[in-house]
mmCIF file of C-alpha atoms in Angstrom:
data_model
loop_
_atom_site.group_PDB
_atom_site.id
_atom_site.type_symbol
_atom_site.label_atom_id
_atom_site.label_comp_id
_atom_site.label_asym_id
_atom_site.label_seq_id
_atom_site.Cartn_x
_atom_site.Cartn_y
_atom_site.Cartn_z
ATOM 1 C CA MET F 150 132.986 102.352 106.574
ATOM 2 C CA THR F 151 129.900 104.546 106.626
ATOM 3 C CA HIS F 152 128.433 105.015 110.074
ATOM 4 C CA LYS F 153 124.919 103.587 110.482
ATOM 5 C CA VAL F 154 122.281 105.369 112.565
ATOM 6 C CA ILE F 155 119.034 103.674 113.570
ATOM 7 C CA ILE F 156 116.236 105.993 114.662
ATOM 8 C CA GLY F 157 113.716 103.824 116.495
ATOM 9 C CA CYS F 158 116.033 101.153 117.873
ATOM 10 C CA GLY F 159 113.439 98.765 119.297
ATOM 11 C CA TYR F 160 112.380 95.236 118.346
ATOM 12 C CA LEU F 161 113.668 95.528 114.779
ATOM 13 C CA GLY F 162 116.304 98.184 115.296
ATOM 14 C CA GLN F 163 118.197 96.288 117.975
ATOM 15 C CA ARG F 164 118.433 93.262 115.709
ATOM 16 C CA VAL F 165 119.673 95.365 112.804
ATOM 17 C CA ALA F 166 122.209 97.029 115.124
ATOM 18 C CA ARG F 167 123.531 93.674 116.324
ATOM 19 C CA ALA F 168 123.822 92.462 112.733
ATOM 20 C CA CYS F 169 125.818 95.589 111.884
ATOM 21 C CA LEU F 170 128.172 94.995 114.797
ATOM 22 C CA GLN F 171 128.656 91.381 113.738
ATOM 23 C CA GLN F 172 129.747 92.674 110.333
ATOM 24 C CA GLY F 173 132.136 95.163 111.926
ATOM 25 C CA LEU F 174 130.021 98.155 110.918
ATOM 26 C CA PRO F 175 129.842 101.189 113.234
ATOM 27 C CA VAL F 176 126.284 101.856 114.383
ATOM 28 C CA THR F 177 124.391 104.126 116.780
ATOM 29 C CA GLY F 178 120.898 103.382 118.069
ATOM 30 C CA VAL F 179 118.602 106.350 118.709
ATOM 31 C CA VAL F 180 115.758 105.949 121.222
ATOM 32 C CA ARG F 181 113.279 108.214 123.016
ATOM 33 C CA SER F 182 114.207 107.664 126.669
ATOM 34 C CA THR F 183 117.281 107.532 128.841
ATOM 35 C CA ALA F 184 116.196 104.126 130.155
ATOM 36 C CA SER F 185 116.066 102.721 126.614
ATOM 37 C CA ALA F 186 119.470 104.207 125.843
ATOM 38 C CA GLU F 187 120.941 102.630 128.959
ATOM 39 C CA ALA F 188 119.493 99.262 127.913
ATOM 40 C CA LEU F 189 121.145 99.570 124.502
ATOM 41 C CA GLN F 190 124.454 100.500 126.088
ATOM 42 C CA ALA F 191 124.212 97.525 128.436
ATOM 43 C CA ALA F 192 123.834 95.352 125.336
ATOM 44 C CA GLY F 193 127.041 96.814 123.913
ATOM 45 C CA LEU F 194 125.432 99.300 121.524
ATOM 46 C CA GLN F 195 126.240 102.975 121.132
ATOM 47 C CA ALA F 196 123.078 104.941 121.972
ATOM 48 C CA ARG F 197 121.613 108.435 121.765
ATOM 49 C CA VAL F 198 118.380 109.881 123.147
ATOM 50 C CA LEU F 199 116.079 111.805 120.813
ATOM 51 C CA ASP F 200 112.394 112.613 121.189
ATOM 52 C CA LEU F 201 111.034 113.763 117.843
ATOM 53 C CA ASP F 202 107.904 115.064 119.550
ATOM 54 C CA LEU F 203 110.016 117.776 121.215
ATOM 55 C CA PRO F 204 111.051 120.622 118.909
ATOM 56 C CA SER F 205 113.998 121.553 121.114
ATOM 57 C CA ASP F 206 115.699 118.154 120.973
ATOM 58 C CA SER F 207 118.980 118.297 119.059
ATOM 59 C CA LEU F 208 119.719 115.626 116.488
ATOM 60 C CA PRO F 209 122.853 113.502 116.512
ATOM 61 C CA ALA F 210 125.422 114.234 113.808
ATOM 62 C CA LEU F 211 123.999 112.713 110.629
ATOM 63 C CA ARG F 212 126.160 114.139 107.858
ATOM 64 C CA ASP F 213 127.088 111.384 105.367
ATOM 65 C CA THR F 214 125.658 108.644 107.584
ATOM 66 C CA GLU F 215 123.368 105.828 106.475
ATOM 67 C CA LEU F 216 120.097 106.250 108.327
ATOM 68 C CA PHE F 217 117.534 103.567 109.109
ATOM 69 C CA TYR F 218 114.257 105.226 110.085
ATOM 70 C CA PHE F 219 112.220 102.677 112.067
ATOM 71 C CA ALA F 220 110.454 104.987 114.525
ATOM 72 C CA PRO F 221 106.658 104.691 114.631
ATOM 73 C CA PRO F 222 104.575 107.668 113.525
ATOM 74 C CA PRO F 223 102.443 109.655 115.977
ATOM 75 C CA ARG F 224 99.339 107.871 117.206
ATOM 76 C CA GLN F 225 96.877 110.396 115.813
ATOM 77 C CA GLY F 226 96.350 112.562 112.779
ATOM 78 C CA THR F 227 97.271 112.078 109.141
ATOM 79 C CA GLU F 228 100.694 113.788 109.132
ATOM 80 C CA GLU F 229 104.055 112.273 110.031
ATOM 81 C CA THR F 230 105.180 115.120 112.245
ATOM 82 C CA ARG F 231 108.199 113.208 113.563
ATOM 83 C CA VAL F 232 109.624 112.792 110.069
ATOM 84 C CA ARG F 233 108.872 116.452 109.369
ATOM 85 C CA ARG F 234 110.802 117.525 112.459
ATOM 86 C CA LEU F 235 113.701 115.192 111.636
ATOM 87 C CA ILE F 236 114.086 116.499 108.088
ATOM 88 C CA ALA F 237 113.918 120.094 109.284
ATOM 89 C CA GLY F 238 116.757 119.266 111.682
ATOM 90 C CA PHE F 239 119.018 118.014 108.907
ATOM 91 C CA GLU F 240 120.110 121.614 108.321
ATOM 92 C CA GLN F 241 121.840 121.551 111.702
ATOM 93 C CA SER F 242 122.779 117.868 111.995
ATOM 94 C CA GLY F 243 123.875 117.379 108.400
ATOM 95 C CA HIS F 244 122.117 115.340 105.728
ATOM 96 C CA PRO F 245 122.482 111.556 105.719
ATOM 97 C CA ARG F 246 123.898 109.972 102.589
ATOM 98 C CA ARG F 247 121.080 107.424 102.371
ATOM 99 C CA VAL F 248 117.817 106.677 104.216
ATOM 100 C CA VAL F 249 115.947 103.388 104.471
ATOM 101 C CA TYR F 250 112.399 104.222 105.541
ATOM 102 C CA LEU F 251 110.163 101.583 107.100
ATOM 103 C CA SER F 252 106.669 102.120 105.724
ATOM 104 C CA THR F 253 103.645 99.838 105.625
ATOM 105 C CA THR F 254 101.700 97.907 103.019
ATOM 106 C CA GLY F 255 98.655 99.657 104.468
ATOM 107 C CA VAL F 256 99.378 102.542 102.086
ATOM 108 C CA TYR F 257 97.768 100.431 99.328
ATOM 109 C CA GLY F 258 94.426 100.391 101.165
ATOM 110 C CA ASP F 259 91.814 97.747 100.451
ATOM 111 C CA CYS F 260 92.592 95.833 97.264
ATOM 112 C CA ALA F 261 89.723 93.301 97.535
ATOM 113 C CA GLY F 262 92.175 90.411 97.777
ATOM 114 C CA ALA F 263 94.047 91.281 94.571
ATOM 115 C CA TRP F 264 97.758 90.667 94.117
ATOM 116 C CA VAL F 265 99.649 93.931 94.669
ATOM 117 C CA ASP F 266 103.095 94.904 93.421
ATOM 118 C CA GLU F 267 104.988 98.156 93.824
ATOM 119 C CA THR F 268 103.423 99.745 90.741
ATOM 120 C CA ARG F 269 99.979 99.895 92.362
ATOM 121 C CA PRO F 270 99.047 103.472 93.295
ATOM 122 C CA ALA F 271 98.890 104.270 96.986
ATOM 123 C CA ASN F 272 95.387 104.618 98.389
ATOM 124 C CA PRO F 273 95.625 104.764 102.197
ATOM 125 C CA GLN F 274 92.183 104.538 103.780
ATOM 126 C CA VAL F 275 92.882 104.743 107.508
ATOM 127 C CA ASP F 276 94.877 107.324 109.424
ATOM 128 C CA ARG F 277 97.651 104.957 110.517
ATOM 129 C CA ALA F 278 98.402 104.291 106.831
ATOM 130 C CA ARG F 279 97.980 107.952 105.885
ATOM 131 C CA ARG F 280 100.676 108.861 108.389
ATOM 132 C CA ARG F 281 103.108 106.405 106.807
ATOM 133 C CA TRP F 282 102.222 107.650 103.338
ATOM 134 C CA ASP F 283 102.907 111.193 104.511
ATOM 135 C CA GLY F 284 106.276 110.001 105.814
ATOM 136 C CA GLU F 285 107.089 108.483 102.427
ATOM 137 C CA GLN F 286 106.209 111.719 100.677
ATOM 138 C CA ARG F 287 108.245 113.855 103.050
ATOM 139 C CA PHE F 288 111.344 111.699 102.660
ATOM 140 C CA ARG F 289 110.889 111.624 98.890
ATOM 141 C CA ALA F 290 110.674 115.432 98.776
ATOM 142 C CA TRP F 291 113.836 115.623 100.908
ATOM 143 C CA SER F 292 115.638 113.213 98.580
ATOM 144 C CA CYS F 293 114.710 115.226 95.497
ATOM 145 C CA ALA F 294 115.754 118.511 97.102
ATOM 146 C CA SER F 295 118.984 117.362 98.760
ATOM 147 C CA GLY F 296 120.257 114.570 96.537
ATOM 148 C CA GLY F 297 120.223 112.167 99.481
ATOM 149 C CA GLU F 298 119.345 108.602 98.530
ATOM 150 C CA LEU F 299 116.117 106.945 99.666
ATOM 151 C CA VAL F 300 114.807 103.379 99.755
ATOM 152 C CA ILE F 301 111.248 102.705 100.936
ATOM 153 C CA LEU F 302 110.254 99.355 102.448
ATOM 154 C CA ARG F 303 106.517 98.664 102.573
ATOM 155 C CA VAL F 304 106.449 96.002 105.237
ATOM 156 C CA ALA F 305 103.778 93.409 105.944
ATOM 157 C CA GLY F 306 102.855 92.195 109.431
ATOM 158 C CA ILE F 307 105.986 91.392 111.441
ATOM 159 C CA TYR F 308 106.150 88.265 113.574
ATOM 160 C CA GLY F 309 108.900 86.447 115.410
ATOM 161 C CA PRO F 310 110.077 85.534 118.925
ATOM 162 C CA ASP F 311 108.221 87.668 121.479
ATOM 163 C CA LYS F 312 106.034 89.087 118.704
ATOM 164 C CA LEU F 313 103.140 86.656 118.422
ATOM 165 C CA PRO F 314 99.515 87.211 119.519
ATOM 166 C CA LEU F 315 99.823 84.849 122.493
ATOM 167 C CA ALA F 316 98.229 87.221 125.033
ATOM 168 C CA ARG F 317 95.254 87.694 122.723
ATOM 169 C CA LEU F 318 94.868 83.946 122.337
ATOM 170 C CA LYS F 319 95.090 83.403 126.088
ATOM 171 C CA ARG F 320 92.274 85.908 126.565
ATOM 172 C CA ALA F 321 90.210 83.884 124.068
ATOM 173 C CA GLU F 322 89.345 86.979 122.063
ATOM 174 C CA PRO F 323 87.205 86.055 119.051
ATOM 175 C CA THR F 324 88.224 86.269 115.429
ATOM 176 C CA VAL F 325 86.190 86.421 112.249
ATOM 177 C CA ARG F 326 85.287 83.055 110.749
ATOM 178 C CA GLU F 327 87.716 82.029 108.069
ATOM 179 C CA SER F 328 85.260 82.279 105.183
ATOM 180 C CA GLU F 329 84.936 86.030 105.875
ATOM 181 C CA ALA F 330 88.512 86.774 106.921
ATOM 182 C CA PRO F 331 90.626 89.071 104.701
ATOM 183 C CA TYR F 332 93.922 88.120 103.115
ATOM 184 C CA THR F 333 96.910 89.105 105.224
ATOM 185 C CA ASN F 334 100.660 89.094 104.655
ATOM 186 C CA ARG F 335 103.599 88.693 106.984
ATOM 187 C CA ILE F 336 107.370 88.631 107.289
ATOM 188 C CA HIS F 337 109.556 86.948 109.921
ATOM 189 C CA ILE F 338 111.733 89.368 111.874
ATOM 190 C CA ASP F 339 114.964 87.583 110.892
ATOM 191 C CA ASP F 340 114.130 87.992 107.224
ATOM 192 C CA LEU F 341 113.174 91.628 107.736
ATOM 193 C CA VAL F 342 116.599 92.274 109.269
ATOM 194 C CA GLN F 343 118.381 90.935 106.222
ATOM 195 C CA VAL F 344 116.047 92.906 103.941
ATOM 196 C CA CYS F 345 116.871 96.150 105.778
ATOM 197 C CA LEU F 346 120.612 95.538 105.470
ATOM 198 C CA ALA F 347 120.323 94.622 101.795
ATOM 199 C CA ALA F 348 118.170 97.691 101.098
ATOM 200 C CA MET F 349 120.805 99.936 102.636
ATOM 201 C CA ALA F 350 123.657 98.220 100.798
ATOM 202 C CA ARG F 351 122.169 97.804 97.325
ATOM 203 C CA GLY F 352 118.582 99.024 97.130
ATOM 204 C CA GLY F 353 117.935 101.257 94.128
ATOM 205 C CA ASN F 354 117.754 104.954 94.911
ATOM 206 C CA GLY F 355 114.094 106.003 94.967
ATOM 207 C CA GLU F 356 112.854 102.425 94.815
ATOM 208 C CA ILE F 357 109.982 100.876 96.763
ATOM 209 C CA TYR F 358 110.053 97.242 97.864
ATOM 210 C CA ASN F 359 107.165 95.165 99.201
ATOM 211 C CA VAL F 360 108.466 93.143 102.132
ATOM 212 C CA SER F 361 106.617 89.896 102.793
ATOM 213 C CA ASP F 362 107.289 86.175 102.567
ATOM 214 C CA GLY F 363 105.177 85.970 99.403
ATOM 215 C CA ALA F 364 102.824 83.410 100.949
ATOM 216 C CA PRO F 365 99.684 85.315 102.019
ATOM 217 C CA GLY F 366 97.074 83.674 104.203
ATOM 218 C CA ASN F 367 94.161 85.048 106.135
ATOM 219 C CA MET F 368 93.896 86.511 109.601
ATOM 220 C CA THR F 369 91.940 83.654 111.151
ATOM 221 C CA ASP F 370 94.260 81.000 109.761
ATOM 222 C CA TYR F 371 97.172 82.941 111.270
ATOM 223 C CA PHE F 372 95.603 83.009 114.736
ATOM 224 C CA ASN F 373 94.680 79.327 114.502
ATOM 225 C CA ARG F 374 98.141 78.226 113.456
ATOM 226 C CA VAL F 375 99.839 80.277 116.148
ATOM 227 C CA ALA F 376 97.449 78.755 118.706
ATOM 228 C CA ASP F 377 98.244 75.230 117.511
ATOM 229 C CA TRP F 378 101.969 75.960 117.587
ATOM 230 C CA ALA F 379 101.760 77.343 121.138
ATOM 231 C CA GLY F 380 99.461 74.600 122.424
ATOM 232 C CA LEU F 381 96.650 77.043 123.105
ATOM 233 C CA PRO F 382 92.941 76.759 122.241
ATOM 234 C CA ARG F 383 91.986 78.219 118.913
ATOM 235 C CA PRO F 384 90.061 81.492 119.239
ATOM 236 C CA PRO F 385 86.268 81.415 118.964
ATOM 237 C CA GLU F 386 84.994 82.453 115.542
ATOM 238 C CA ILE F 387 82.241 84.984 114.941
ATOM 239 C CA SER F 388 80.641 86.474 111.857
ATOM 240 C CA LEU F 389 81.837 89.728 110.359
ATOM 241 C CA ALA F 390 78.556 91.311 111.418
ATOM 242 C CA GLU F 391 79.128 90.202 115.023
ATOM 243 C CA ALA F 392 82.701 91.493 114.838
ATOM 244 C CA GLN F 393 81.403 95.033 114.293
ATOM 245 C CA LEU F 394 79.996 94.890 117.836
ATOM 246 C CA GLN F 395 82.687 92.890 119.604
ATOM 247 C CA LEU F 396 86.122 93.768 118.198
ATOM 248 C CA SER F 397 88.201 96.877 118.728
ATOM 249 C CA ALA F 398 88.276 99.693 116.215
ATOM 250 C CA GLY F 399 91.897 98.873 115.456
ATOM 251 C CA MET F 400 91.158 95.235 114.665
ATOM 252 C CA LEU F 401 88.136 96.203 112.579
ATOM 253 C CA SER F 402 90.288 98.507 110.471
ATOM 254 C CA TYR F 403 92.487 95.526 109.536
ATOM 255 C CA LEU F 404 89.438 93.427 108.713
ATOM 256 C CA GLN F 405 88.311 96.044 106.209
ATOM 257 C CA GLU F 406 91.384 95.594 104.002
ATOM 258 C CA SER F 407 92.417 92.579 101.958
ATOM 259 C CA ARG F 408 95.400 92.212 99.630
ATOM 260 C CA ARG F 409 98.055 89.714 98.591
ATOM 261 C CA LEU F 410 101.561 91.101 98.297
ATOM 262 C CA ASP F 411 103.802 90.348 95.359
ATOM 263 C CA SER F 412 107.341 90.527 96.771
ATOM 264 C CA ARG F 413 109.268 89.174 93.791
ATOM 265 C CA LYS F 414 110.973 92.540 93.205
ATOM 266 C CA LEU F 415 112.538 92.260 96.646
ATOM 267 C CA GLN F 416 114.125 88.922 95.881
ATOM 268 C CA ARG F 417 115.025 89.838 92.300
ATOM 269 C CA GLU F 418 116.702 93.204 92.924
ATOM 270 C CA LEU F 419 118.099 92.747 96.423
ATOM 271 C CA GLY F 420 119.122 89.126 95.987
ATOM 272 C CA ILE F 421 117.286 88.074 99.128
ATOM 273 C CA GLU F 422 116.856 84.401 99.930
ATOM 274 C CA LEU F 423 114.299 84.210 102.725
ATOM 275 C CA ARG F 424 115.000 81.908 105.646
ATOM 276 C CA TYR F 425 111.271 81.589 106.336
ATOM 277 C CA SER F 426 109.256 81.557 103.149
ATOM 278 C CA ASP F 427 105.976 80.605 104.833
ATOM 279 C CA LEU F 428 104.276 80.656 108.217
ATOM 280 C CA ALA F 429 104.992 77.010 109.031
ATOM 281 C CA SER F 430 108.760 77.427 108.790
ATOM 282 C CA GLY F 431 108.574 80.882 110.392
ATOM 283 C CA LEU F 432 106.842 79.626 113.506
ATOM 284 C CA GLU F 433 109.547 77.013 113.947
ATOM 285 C CA GLY F 434 111.958 79.940 113.812
ATOM 286 C CA CYS F 435 110.202 81.504 116.825
ATOM 287 C CA ARG F 436 111.293 78.868 119.307
#
């Protein structure tokens, strides 16, 4: 059995690691701090510490492993320096047999609400998406040069237990009125776990897969439905013009992009049957 390595073993990575263990697959979780490694070990997971912001950090042995790369990119800039440092380290650690890279649907940029499949050219318009696009390109160049296999997952907004905007709702932060809200897409964490495992097992080499439940909504509807589910007041609604003065730069960047993800390739090629094919069923899966 090929050893699995998960770089960025947090909210998603820990769930993928547990699923691997349940299937009898050997797996190591890689995290940035000793405290995080100790927490993984306490949960019965093999752990290693690696800080990809430190050039001197040595990589774990990766030769012929299957590598899930879930680590977030740096917070600033347009380059994915952590991926760059990782790939440079493959000369010492050995090259993995296959990589599943967690990217973002933000690489498509604003699509004015159009349906988007994997053939649409990338057009990242904000730095957080440019960093992910840079990561895609670096892994693709590595794959071409080394012969290592690569599968790219462009993932929509992730939600699930302990990953809902409850604190925001409790603070009664405003949202844009629904008539002006952009389309958004999402995927439940449990479904994302099975997608990651399927991508590693049978994803086509070099392929890109959009990862969403295929049922896009809009941002305001999402906040409202989470509020109703949690028994909290719905957030106050403001105009898009008012939002420019009241919302954070990060939230405004999401408001400037609208697209609907076509995820049929995911289900067709990976044979995925989603447990939560819409928000209503997904929220019930958060209890």
